[in-house]
Amino acid sequence: MESSRGTTRRHLSTSPFQRRVPDPIKTFEVGDRVSHDKEGVGRITVVEGTEAVVVDLGEGRLLRVLAPFHKLHTL
């Protein structure tokens, strides 16, 4: 049985609801200084494509952060 809606819904320009625009994907490079909202300041040591990064927080602490990087900001 097929759904009654054969196509995707289109956004009406007169709609009072805002169209969701996806956030741009953050990219990082090895050596970037970053700030994590909960863990503090560190440096990117490993970039695993767009899926994850490893942050060296100092004193031997490493943190692996998965995408999307909402809590990670470049300095």
PDB file of C-alpha atoms in Angstrom:
ATOM      1  CA  MET A   1       0.000   0.000   0.000  1.00  0.00           C
ATOM      2  CA  GLU A   2       1.438   3.343  -1.029  1.00  0.00           C
ATOM      3  CA  SER A   3       1.175   6.501   1.010  1.00  0.00           C
ATOM      4  CA  SER A   4      -1.280   9.112  -0.171  1.00  0.00           C
ATOM      5  CA  ARG A   5       1.556  11.596  -0.451  1.00  0.00           C
ATOM      6  CA  GLY A   6       3.512  10.770  -3.600  1.00  0.00           C
ATOM      7  CA  THR A   7       5.959  13.648  -3.308  1.00  0.00           C
ATOM      8  CA  THR A   8       7.733  15.497  -0.545  1.00  0.00           C
ATOM      9  CA  ARG A   9       6.089  18.455   1.090  1.00  0.00           C
ATOM     10  CA  ARG A  10       7.057  21.840  -0.253  1.00  0.00           C
ATOM     11  CA  HIS A  11       7.625  24.861   1.935  1.00  0.00           C
ATOM     12  CA  LEU A  12       5.109  27.658   1.495  1.00  0.00           C
ATOM     13  CA  SER A  13       6.689  31.118   1.497  1.00  0.00           C
ATOM     14  CA  THR A  14       3.711  32.477   3.456  1.00  0.00           C
ATOM     15  CA  SER A  15       4.031  29.855   6.194  1.00  0.00           C
ATOM     16  CA  PRO A  16       4.540  31.229   9.719  1.00  0.00           C
ATOM     17  CA  PHE A  17       6.934  28.360  10.451  1.00  0.00           C
ATOM     18  CA  GLN A  18      10.597  28.763   9.592  1.00  0.00           C
ATOM     19  CA  ARG A  19      12.251  26.253   7.309  1.00  0.00           C
ATOM     20  CA  ARG A  20      14.986  24.355   9.132  1.00  0.00           C
ATOM     21  CA  VAL A  21      18.382  25.064   7.679  1.00  0.00           C
ATOM     22  CA  PRO A  22      20.954  22.448   8.666  1.00  0.00           C
ATOM     23  CA  ASP A  23      23.985  23.693  10.590  1.00  0.00           C
ATOM     24  CA  PRO A  24      27.192  23.778   8.563  1.00  0.00           C
ATOM     25  CA  ILE A  25      29.498  20.848   9.286  1.00  0.00           C
ATOM     26  CA  LYS A  26      32.457  21.892  11.426  1.00  0.00           C
ATOM     27  CA  THR A  27      35.857  20.784  10.160  1.00  0.00           C
ATOM     28  CA  PHE A  28      39.058  20.581  12.176  1.00  0.00           C
ATOM     29  CA  GLU A  29      42.725  20.021  11.357  1.00  0.00           C
ATOM     30  CA  VAL A  30      45.500  18.482  13.427  1.00  0.00           C
ATOM     31  CA  GLY A  31      47.038  21.173  15.609  1.00  0.00           C
ATOM     32  CA  ASP A  32      43.924  23.365  15.896  1.00  0.00           C
ATOM     33  CA  ARG A  33      43.383  24.887  19.340  1.00  0.00           C
ATOM     34  CA  VAL A  34      39.847  24.162  20.523  1.00  0.00           C
ATOM     35  CA  SER A  35      37.603  24.769  23.499  1.00  0.00           C
ATOM     36  CA  HIS A  36      35.189  22.131  24.758  1.00  0.00           C
ATOM     37  CA  ASP A  37      32.182  23.445  26.699  1.00  0.00           C
ATOM     38  CA  LYS A  38      32.590  20.902  29.499  1.00  0.00           C
ATOM     39  CA  GLU A  39      36.236  19.754  29.415  1.00  0.00           C
ATOM     40  CA  GLY A  40      38.130  22.991  28.653  1.00  0.00           C
ATOM     41  CA  VAL A  41      40.874  23.985  26.208  1.00  0.00           C
ATOM     42  CA  GLY A  42      42.942  21.543  24.172  1.00  0.00           C
ATOM     43  CA  ARG A  43      44.572  20.783  20.840  1.00  0.00           C
ATOM     44  CA  ILE A  44      43.364  18.472  18.056  1.00  0.00           C
ATOM     45  CA  THR A  45      45.721  15.495  17.730  1.00  0.00           C
ATOM     46  CA  VAL A  46      43.772  13.120  15.454  1.00  0.00           C
ATOM     47  CA  VAL A  47      41.085  13.788  12.844  1.00  0.00           C
ATOM     48  CA  GLU A  48      38.972  10.766  11.873  1.00  0.00           C
ATOM     49  CA  GLY A  49      37.364  12.173   8.730  1.00  0.00           C
ATOM     50  CA  THR A  50      34.097  13.933   9.518  1.00  0.00           C
ATOM     51  CA  GLU A  51      33.057  11.399  12.174  1.00  0.00           C
ATOM     52  CA  ALA A  52      35.300  12.222  15.150  1.00  0.00           C
ATOM     53  CA  VAL A  53      38.327  14.091  16.471  1.00  0.00           C
ATOM     54  CA  VAL A  54      40.665  13.400  19.375  1.00  0.00           C
ATOM     55  CA  VAL A  55      41.528  16.355  21.610  1.00  0.00           C
ATOM     56  CA  ASP A  56      44.601  16.449  23.868  1.00  0.00           C
ATOM     57  CA  LEU A  57      43.516  18.311  27.012  1.00  0.00           C
ATOM     58  CA  GLY A  58      46.949  18.186  28.641  1.00  0.00           C
ATOM     59  CA  GLU A  59      48.284  16.097  31.515  1.00  0.00           C
ATOM     60  CA  GLY A  60      47.730  12.929  29.480  1.00  0.00           C
ATOM     61  CA  ARG A  61      43.974  13.450  29.137  1.00  0.00           C
ATOM     62  CA  LEU A  62      42.559  12.609  25.705  1.00  0.00           C
ATOM     63  CA  LEU A  63      38.969  13.205  24.655  1.00  0.00           C
ATOM     64  CA  ARG A  64      37.316  11.688  21.579  1.00  0.00           C
ATOM     65  CA  VAL A  65      34.503  13.916  20.324  1.00  0.00           C
ATOM     66  CA  LEU A  66      31.962  12.542  17.846  1.00  0.00           C
ATOM     67  CA  ALA A  67      30.217  14.576  15.138  1.00  0.00           C
ATOM     68  CA  PRO A  68      28.247  16.816  15.233  1.00  0.00           C
ATOM     69  CA  PHE A  69      30.707  18.897  17.223  1.00  0.00           C
ATOM     70  CA  HIS A  70      28.190  21.072  19.122  1.00  0.00           C
ATOM     71  CA  LYS A  71      30.344  21.432  22.255  1.00  0.00           C
ATOM     72  CA  LEU A  72      33.664  21.970  20.399  1.00  0.00           C
ATOM     73  CA  HIS A  73      34.744  25.427  19.198  1.00  0.00           C
ATOM     74  CA  THR A  74      37.939  26.581  17.499  1.00  0.00           C
ATOM     75  CA  LEU A  75      40.007  29.311  19.143  1.00  0.00           C
TER      76      LEU A  75
END
